[in-house]
Amino acid sequence: MTRPRFLPDNFTLSLIVVVTLASFFPCSGQAAVAFDWLTNVAIGLLFFLHGAKLSREAIVAGATHWRLHLLIFAFTFVMFPLLGLAFKPLLAPLVTPDLYLGILFLCALPATVQSAIALTSVARGNVPAAICSASASSLLGIFLTPLLVKFLMSTSGESGVSFEAVGKILVQLLLPFVLGQLMRRWIGGWVARHRGLVKSIDQGSILLVVYTAFSEAVVSGLWHQTSSATLAGVVLVCAVILAAALLVTTCVSRALGFSKEDEITIVFCGSKKSLATGIPMAKVLLSSSTAGAIVLPLMIFHQMQLMVCAVLVRRYASRPEAAPAADAKAA
């Protein structure tokens, strides 16, 4: 039976189901602890498999792709703050002052890591460069985000980020990747033969992150503390910023002559913001009286970017396979 053209792909449908499930049946208590643990395991396994799959030559090539990395960092830490400030006349009337501060806080955050890499992988982008860029963005954000938050919001109070956040990044992301590299000699061939498994873990990790994050927001009273008109304003604001970010990252990457694989990496790493990093930073940088409202735009933007990027993944992944270099030379 032919799939209807208007029907989204299975991954997008899965995201919708997960958000709906979290809205009506959010995990809490011990179940939330279990899901959080499961999410961490899935993310660690994802990075372990990517470490085992990628050759050292590919990693070096990804790490030395300095033009791509500089462009992504510029999008993450320069373009987004400028968008938040430039759009103030348009955005501020749609939301409350605290929610506009939340937009500025969103714009100051580093890029997300696991979902950006997973989406890049599914879309057949430059995964080594995505791993290097997204991980570096997360680490740089620990130092740059507090400075940007102070500049954009003039927030009072503590501005430092604990070493625990750095340690979590190293343990959850970098350590599994290094272990995968060390084990590549023995399991690299097996991982290469089971690409479907890696893809399932890519998508599964995103679904777990969405469910656990959205469940926490629902349990905290997300739908009881926000009127429908305000919520609609936040959704519209997030949509405007996301559309602008996707348009700029796509057009600039093409104008600068990057390959399609690099374009995918730039779009998915340069247009995304991290909920996993943003929530802990909000607890450190913001007062408890305003933190709830300020992180709401981040929660909505996080879900929106995943759903929109899932559609883009389908379009990128449907492009024809590039001919191997050896075949091209033979021809």
XYZ file of C-alpha atoms in Angstrom:
331
model
C 0.000 0.000 0.000
C 1.387 3.392 -1.032
C 2.072 5.811 1.830
C -0.041 9.011 1.562
C 2.081 12.039 0.634
C 0.530 14.166 3.377
C 1.435 11.651 6.088
C 4.658 12.525 7.967
C 7.464 9.991 8.213
C 7.503 7.452 11.033
C 10.065 9.411 13.036
C 7.954 12.594 13.000
C 4.852 10.573 13.934
C 6.812 9.010 16.781
C 7.757 12.454 18.083
C 4.111 13.566 18.034
C 3.075 10.417 19.879
C 5.809 10.895 22.485
C 4.831 14.543 23.162
C 1.168 13.551 23.452
C 2.056 10.668 25.745
C 4.157 12.938 27.967
C 1.303 15.454 28.151
C -1.246 12.922 29.368
C 0.998 10.344 31.025
C 4.165 12.123 32.171
C 6.724 10.112 34.060
C 7.345 11.233 37.632
C 8.923 10.010 40.824
C 10.853 6.778 40.475
C 9.654 6.365 36.887
C 11.244 9.713 35.986
C 14.491 8.608 37.620
C 14.396 5.374 35.620
C 13.707 7.182 32.330
C 16.484 9.666 33.046
C 18.882 6.800 33.664
C 17.716 5.032 30.501
C 18.187 8.236 28.484
C 21.742 8.637 29.758
C 22.507 5.016 28.843
C 21.069 5.477 25.332
C 23.098 8.647 24.777
C 26.258 6.964 26.065
C 25.641 3.971 23.795
C 25.054 6.315 20.857
C 28.447 7.959 21.333
C 30.133 4.616 21.939
C 28.833 3.265 18.620
C 29.821 6.450 16.786
C 33.287 6.141 18.281
C 33.524 2.529 17.122
C 32.172 3.364 13.660
C 34.354 6.343 12.769
C 37.931 5.913 11.633
C 40.652 8.033 13.215
C 41.283 9.584 9.810
C 37.644 10.691 9.633
C 37.814 12.177 13.136
C 40.959 14.131 12.321
C 39.314 15.388 9.132
C 36.268 16.451 11.126
C 38.310 18.176 13.820
C 40.429 20.085 11.313
C 37.459 21.374 9.302
C 37.977 24.793 10.894
C 35.845 26.815 8.455
C 32.804 24.703 9.269
C 33.384 24.871 13.035
C 33.914 28.637 13.073
C 30.718 29.124 11.088
C 28.688 26.936 13.456
C 30.098 28.721 16.526
C 29.263 32.081 14.929
C 25.677 30.960 14.344
C 25.338 29.602 17.881
C 26.917 32.396 19.911
C 26.582 35.451 17.629
C 23.653 35.013 15.232
C 21.139 33.800 17.827
C 21.799 36.634 20.340
C 21.557 39.156 17.505
C 18.241 37.638 16.402
C 16.890 37.881 19.945
C 17.809 41.560 20.130
C 16.883 42.494 16.559
C 13.436 40.894 16.792
C 12.545 42.616 20.085
C 10.014 45.042 18.512
C 8.241 42.055 16.952
C 8.603 39.530 19.779
C 8.147 41.573 22.950
C 4.449 42.457 22.343
C 3.597 38.772 21.933
C 4.863 37.592 25.324
C 5.338 38.777 28.898
C 8.605 40.473 29.956
C 9.777 37.323 31.744
C 9.070 35.217 28.680
C 11.019 37.637 26.486
C 13.925 37.242 28.904
C 13.453 33.521 28.307
C 13.892 34.119 24.586
C 17.158 35.940 25.250
C 18.279 33.130 27.556
C 17.460 30.626 24.806
C 19.565 32.594 22.320
C 22.582 32.521 24.647
C 22.697 28.736 25.042
C 25.092 26.330 23.299
C 23.939 23.917 20.631
C 22.382 20.616 21.560
C 24.700 17.630 21.231
C 23.037 14.227 21.006
C 20.063 15.168 18.816
C 22.175 17.314 16.455
C 24.568 14.415 15.914
C 21.754 11.890 15.612
C 19.900 14.018 13.043
C 23.121 14.615 11.100
C 23.750 10.880 11.045
C 20.250 9.973 9.845
C 20.436 12.690 7.152
C 23.850 11.338 5.982
C 25.751 14.497 6.870
C 29.327 14.976 8.080
C 29.051 13.066 11.367
C 32.726 13.452 12.468
C 32.475 17.227 12.083
C 29.097 17.218 13.869
C 30.541 15.336 16.844
C 33.509 17.708 17.104
C 31.443 20.868 16.613
C 28.497 19.981 18.862
C 30.709 18.720 21.677
C 32.964 21.789 21.474
C 29.901 24.062 21.421
C 28.622 22.456 24.614
C 31.974 22.898 26.329
C 32.399 26.491 25.120
C 28.873 27.261 26.241
C 29.812 26.556 29.832
C 32.018 29.635 29.698
C 30.355 31.785 27.001
C 26.694 31.392 27.973
C 26.998 33.064 31.413
C 28.731 36.032 29.769
C 26.061 36.262 27.066
C 23.292 35.933 29.657
C 24.742 38.814 31.664
C 25.102 40.915 28.521
C 21.641 40.160 27.154
C 19.603 40.023 30.334
C 21.624 41.902 32.979
C 20.867 39.036 35.368
C 22.034 39.476 38.949
C 23.492 36.743 41.125
C 25.972 33.960 40.541
C 27.442 33.798 37.051
C 29.695 30.780 37.307
C 28.928 27.218 36.255
C 29.965 24.330 38.467
C 32.633 21.844 37.454
C 29.942 19.174 37.795
C 28.455 20.304 34.458
C 31.846 19.942 32.772
C 32.318 16.524 34.324
C 28.896 15.379 33.148
C 29.702 16.342 29.558
C 33.017 14.502 29.696
C 31.562 11.373 31.286
C 28.350 11.156 29.266
C 29.640 12.145 25.830
C 33.402 12.166 25.470
C 34.246 9.052 27.522
C 31.900 6.683 25.605
C 33.204 8.053 22.311
C 36.835 7.456 23.354
C 35.963 3.953 24.564
C 34.314 3.243 21.221
C 37.461 4.392 19.450
C 39.582 2.109 21.621
C 37.251 -0.834 20.861
C 37.005 -0.078 17.149
C 39.706 -2.603 16.332
C 37.493 -5.423 17.594
C 33.905 -4.224 17.002
C 34.235 -1.677 14.163
C 33.368 -4.224 11.487
C 30.319 -5.463 13.385
C 29.025 -1.893 13.843
C 29.531 -1.159 10.125
C 27.454 -4.234 9.229
C 24.615 -3.212 11.551
C 23.905 0.367 10.479
C 20.218 -0.137 11.232
C 21.061 -0.613 14.889
C 22.972 2.668 15.015
C 20.065 4.443 13.306
C 17.596 2.969 15.813
C 19.717 4.183 18.712
C 20.029 7.620 17.057
C 16.272 8.004 16.831
C 15.552 6.253 20.123
C 17.815 8.623 22.051
C 15.934 11.623 20.628
C 12.554 10.150 21.583
C 13.754 9.445 25.112
C 15.101 12.985 25.532
C 11.803 14.455 24.287
C 9.678 12.297 26.593
C 11.730 12.864 29.743
C 12.136 16.622 29.152
C 8.486 17.196 28.283
C 7.330 15.029 31.186
C 9.319 17.163 33.609
C 7.743 20.315 32.187
C 4.217 18.880 32.443
C 4.747 17.649 36.007
C 6.030 21.141 36.933
C 2.673 22.599 35.850
C 3.491 23.745 32.342
C -0.122 23.699 31.132
C -1.561 25.236 34.316
C 0.741 28.256 34.584
C 0.394 29.556 31.036
C -2.713 30.962 29.342
C -3.583 29.826 25.839
C -2.934 33.302 24.395
C 0.503 33.533 26.029
C 1.363 30.017 24.952
C 0.398 30.849 21.374
C 2.656 33.906 21.527
C 5.593 31.836 22.769
C 5.051 29.253 20.040
C 4.940 31.987 17.384
C 8.110 33.626 18.724
C 9.983 30.315 18.759
C 8.774 29.570 15.235
C 10.033 32.941 13.956
C 13.483 32.484 15.509
C 13.794 28.876 14.358
C 12.723 29.735 10.805
C 15.229 32.586 10.681
C 18.020 30.355 12.020
C 17.301 27.566 9.535
C 17.091 30.014 6.637
C 20.344 31.773 7.524
C 22.333 28.576 8.188
C 21.152 26.996 4.940
C 21.698 30.050 2.733
C 25.098 30.957 4.188
C 26.444 27.390 3.988
C 25.424 27.197 0.332
C 26.756 30.678 -0.460
C 30.146 29.731 1.000
C 30.315 26.609 -1.171
C 30.128 23.878 1.470
C 29.286 20.346 0.359
C 25.822 18.896 0.976
C 27.202 16.801 3.864
C 28.739 19.896 5.457
C 25.551 21.875 4.859
C 23.584 19.252 6.798
C 26.034 19.496 9.693
C 25.912 23.295 9.697
C 22.105 23.390 9.604
C 21.561 20.838 12.375
C 24.404 22.013 14.630
C 24.032 25.739 13.995
C 20.259 26.087 14.393
C 19.662 24.091 17.585
C 19.715 24.960 21.282
C 20.315 22.570 24.158
C 17.576 21.870 26.695
C 19.840 19.465 28.581
C 22.421 22.216 29.101
C 19.927 25.056 29.430
C 17.920 23.722 32.378
C 20.944 23.254 34.703
C 22.318 26.641 33.634
C 18.974 28.278 34.382
C 19.127 26.974 37.952
C 22.572 28.559 38.368
C 22.132 31.828 36.499
C 18.508 32.783 37.196
C 16.533 33.550 40.336
C 14.021 30.899 41.382
C 11.120 33.357 41.055
C 11.651 33.848 37.311
C 13.339 30.617 36.225
C 10.062 28.801 35.523
C 8.786 31.340 33.020
C 12.196 31.942 31.488
C 12.823 28.286 30.593
C 9.379 27.827 28.992
C 10.489 29.193 25.574
C 13.451 26.821 25.686
C 11.170 23.844 26.319
C 8.908 24.790 23.413
C 11.802 25.629 21.091
C 13.429 22.301 21.927
C 10.361 20.300 20.897
C 9.788 22.462 17.826
C 13.353 22.188 16.555
C 13.253 18.397 16.819
C 9.974 18.111 14.927
C 10.945 20.563 12.195
C 14.387 19.012 11.816
C 12.806 15.567 11.596
C 11.048 16.756 8.434
C 14.321 18.181 7.091
C 16.046 14.880 7.863
C 13.557 13.065 5.673
C 14.268 15.429 2.764
C 18.041 15.259 3.146
C 18.084 11.474 3.601
C 15.979 10.932 0.465
C 18.661 12.361 -1.819
C 20.494 9.836 -4.031
C 23.609 8.158 -2.695
C 26.820 9.772 -3.905
C 28.897 7.604 -6.195
C 32.023 6.191 -4.487
C 35.250 7.897 -5.445
C 36.701 4.654 -6.811
C 33.729 4.163 -9.117
C 33.993 7.741 -10.304
C 37.665 7.266 -11.196
C 36.905 3.977 -12.986
C 34.246 5.691 -15.056
